[in-house]
PDB file of C-alpha atoms and ligand atoms in Angstrom:
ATOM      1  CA  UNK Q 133      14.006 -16.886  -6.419  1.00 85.00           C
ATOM      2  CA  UNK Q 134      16.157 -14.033  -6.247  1.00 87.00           C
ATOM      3  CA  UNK Q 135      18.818 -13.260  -3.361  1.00 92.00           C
ATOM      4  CA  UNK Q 136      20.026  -9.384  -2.828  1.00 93.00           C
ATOM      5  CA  UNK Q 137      22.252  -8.820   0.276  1.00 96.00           C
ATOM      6  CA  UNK Q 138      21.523  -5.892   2.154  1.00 96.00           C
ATOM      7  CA  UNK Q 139      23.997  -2.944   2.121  1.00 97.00           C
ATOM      8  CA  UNK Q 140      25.605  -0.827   5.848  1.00 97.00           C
ATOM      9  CA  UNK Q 141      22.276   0.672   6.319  1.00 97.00           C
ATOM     10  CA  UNK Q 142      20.097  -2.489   5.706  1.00 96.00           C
ATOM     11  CA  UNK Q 143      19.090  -1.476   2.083  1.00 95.00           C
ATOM     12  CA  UNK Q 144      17.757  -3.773  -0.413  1.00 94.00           C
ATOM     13  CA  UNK Q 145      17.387  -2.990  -4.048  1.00 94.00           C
ATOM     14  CA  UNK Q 146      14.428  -4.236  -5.780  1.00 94.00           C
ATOM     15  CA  UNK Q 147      15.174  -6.048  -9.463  1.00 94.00           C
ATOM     16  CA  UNK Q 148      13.609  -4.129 -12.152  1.00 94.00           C
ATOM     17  CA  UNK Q 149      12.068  -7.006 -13.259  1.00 94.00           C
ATOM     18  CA  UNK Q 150       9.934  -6.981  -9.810  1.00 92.00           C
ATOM     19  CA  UNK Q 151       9.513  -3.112 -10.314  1.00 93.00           C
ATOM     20  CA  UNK Q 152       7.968  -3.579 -13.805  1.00 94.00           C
ATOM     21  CA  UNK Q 153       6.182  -6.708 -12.880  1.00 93.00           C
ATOM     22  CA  UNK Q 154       4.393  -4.590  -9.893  1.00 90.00           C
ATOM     23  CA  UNK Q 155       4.298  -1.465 -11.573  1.00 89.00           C
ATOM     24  CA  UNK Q 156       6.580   0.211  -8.853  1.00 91.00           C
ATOM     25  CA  UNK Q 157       7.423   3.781  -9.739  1.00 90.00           C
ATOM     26  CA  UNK Q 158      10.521   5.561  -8.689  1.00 92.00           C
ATOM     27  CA  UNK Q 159       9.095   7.746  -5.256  1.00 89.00           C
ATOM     28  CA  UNK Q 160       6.353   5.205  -5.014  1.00 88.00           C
ATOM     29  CA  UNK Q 161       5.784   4.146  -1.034  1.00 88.00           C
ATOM     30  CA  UNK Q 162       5.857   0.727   0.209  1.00 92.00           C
ATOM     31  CA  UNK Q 163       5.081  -0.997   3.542  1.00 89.00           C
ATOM     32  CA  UNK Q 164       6.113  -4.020   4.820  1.00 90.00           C
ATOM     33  CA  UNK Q 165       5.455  -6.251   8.178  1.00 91.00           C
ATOM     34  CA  UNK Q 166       6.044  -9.311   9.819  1.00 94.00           C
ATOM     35  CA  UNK Q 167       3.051 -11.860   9.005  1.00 94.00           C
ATOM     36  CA  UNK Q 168       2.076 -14.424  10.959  1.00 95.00           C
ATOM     37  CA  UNK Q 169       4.344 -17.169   9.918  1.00 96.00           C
ATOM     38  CA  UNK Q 170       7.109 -14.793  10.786  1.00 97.00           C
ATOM     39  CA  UNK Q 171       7.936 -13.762   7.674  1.00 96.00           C
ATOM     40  CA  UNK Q 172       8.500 -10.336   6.296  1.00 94.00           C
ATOM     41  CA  UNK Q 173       5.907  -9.014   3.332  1.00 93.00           C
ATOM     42  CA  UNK Q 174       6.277  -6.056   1.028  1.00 92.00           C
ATOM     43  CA  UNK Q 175       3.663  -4.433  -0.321  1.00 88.00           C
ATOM     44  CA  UNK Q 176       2.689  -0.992  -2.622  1.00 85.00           C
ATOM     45  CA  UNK Q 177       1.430   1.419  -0.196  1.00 84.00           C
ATOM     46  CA  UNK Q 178      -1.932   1.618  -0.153  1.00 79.00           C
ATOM     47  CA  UNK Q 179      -4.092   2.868   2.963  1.00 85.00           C
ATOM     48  CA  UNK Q 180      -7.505   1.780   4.186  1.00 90.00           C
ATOM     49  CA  UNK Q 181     -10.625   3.240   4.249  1.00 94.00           C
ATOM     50  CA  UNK Q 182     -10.728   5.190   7.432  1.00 93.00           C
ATOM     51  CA  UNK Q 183     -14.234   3.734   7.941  1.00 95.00           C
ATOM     52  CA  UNK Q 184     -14.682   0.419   7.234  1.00 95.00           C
ATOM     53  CA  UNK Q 185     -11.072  -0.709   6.227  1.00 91.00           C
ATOM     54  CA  UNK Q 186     -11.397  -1.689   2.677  1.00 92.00           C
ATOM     55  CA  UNK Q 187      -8.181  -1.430   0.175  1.00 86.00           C
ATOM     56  CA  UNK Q 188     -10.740  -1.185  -3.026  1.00 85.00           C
ATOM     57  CA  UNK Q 189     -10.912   1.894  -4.641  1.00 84.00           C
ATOM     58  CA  UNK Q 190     -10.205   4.332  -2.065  1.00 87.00           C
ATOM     59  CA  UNK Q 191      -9.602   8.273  -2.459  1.00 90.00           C
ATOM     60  CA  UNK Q 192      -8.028  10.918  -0.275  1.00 87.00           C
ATOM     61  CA  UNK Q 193     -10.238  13.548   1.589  1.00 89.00           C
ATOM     62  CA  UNK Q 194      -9.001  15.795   3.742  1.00 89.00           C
ATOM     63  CA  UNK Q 195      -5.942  13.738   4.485  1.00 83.00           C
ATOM     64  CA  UNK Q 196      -8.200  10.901   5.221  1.00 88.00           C
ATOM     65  CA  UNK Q 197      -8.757   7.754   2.967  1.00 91.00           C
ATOM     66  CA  UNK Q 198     -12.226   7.198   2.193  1.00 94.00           C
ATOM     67  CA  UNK Q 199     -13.479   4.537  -0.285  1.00 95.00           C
ATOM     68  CA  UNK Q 200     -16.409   4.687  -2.716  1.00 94.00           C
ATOM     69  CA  UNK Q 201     -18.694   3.029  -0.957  1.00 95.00           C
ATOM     70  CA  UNK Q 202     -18.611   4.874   2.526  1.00 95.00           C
ATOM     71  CA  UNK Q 203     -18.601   8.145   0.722  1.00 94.00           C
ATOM     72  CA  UNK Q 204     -21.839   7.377  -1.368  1.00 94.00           C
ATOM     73  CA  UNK Q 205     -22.913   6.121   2.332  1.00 94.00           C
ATOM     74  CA  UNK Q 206     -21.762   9.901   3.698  1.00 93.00           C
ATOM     75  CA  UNK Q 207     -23.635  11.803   0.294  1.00 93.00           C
ATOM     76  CA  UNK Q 208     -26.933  10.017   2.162  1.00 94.00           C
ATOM     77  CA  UNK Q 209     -27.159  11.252   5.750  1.00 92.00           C
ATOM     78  CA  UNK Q 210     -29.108  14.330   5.687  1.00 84.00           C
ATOM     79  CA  UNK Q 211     -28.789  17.132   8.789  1.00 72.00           C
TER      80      UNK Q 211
HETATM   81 ZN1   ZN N 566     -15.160   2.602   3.455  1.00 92.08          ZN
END
């Protein structure tokens, strides 16, 4: 376990160790939330599928996140 207070504007620093270990890049966005045990979880940034929700190799369209899947769905639907 490792402790880090937080500094006058609530900032944490993350260890490098964590940084390398999770392959967090200087820049690189992160979210975090309030679970439902209460407890607060960090995480890499990385939006849903604007569809169907899934985290698994998604790409950006547009400004929208679209994964694999529901584009290959999209390529299908004829006019
Ligand atoms: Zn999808």
């Amino acid at each position: 376990m490792i402790v880090r207070k937080t500094d006058q504007l609530g900032r944490i620093v993350l260890p490098k160790s964590t940084r390398k270990h999770f392959n967090i890049d200087t820049g690189e966005s992160l979210e975090f939330f309030i679970d439902a045990n209460n407890q607060i979880v960090l995480r890499k940034y990385n939006p849903s599928c604007s569809f169907c929700d899934s985290y698994e190799d998604n790409l950006i369209f547009k400004n929208k996140n679209l994964c694999r899947t529901c584009v290959s769905e999209i390529k299908e639907i004829k006019s």
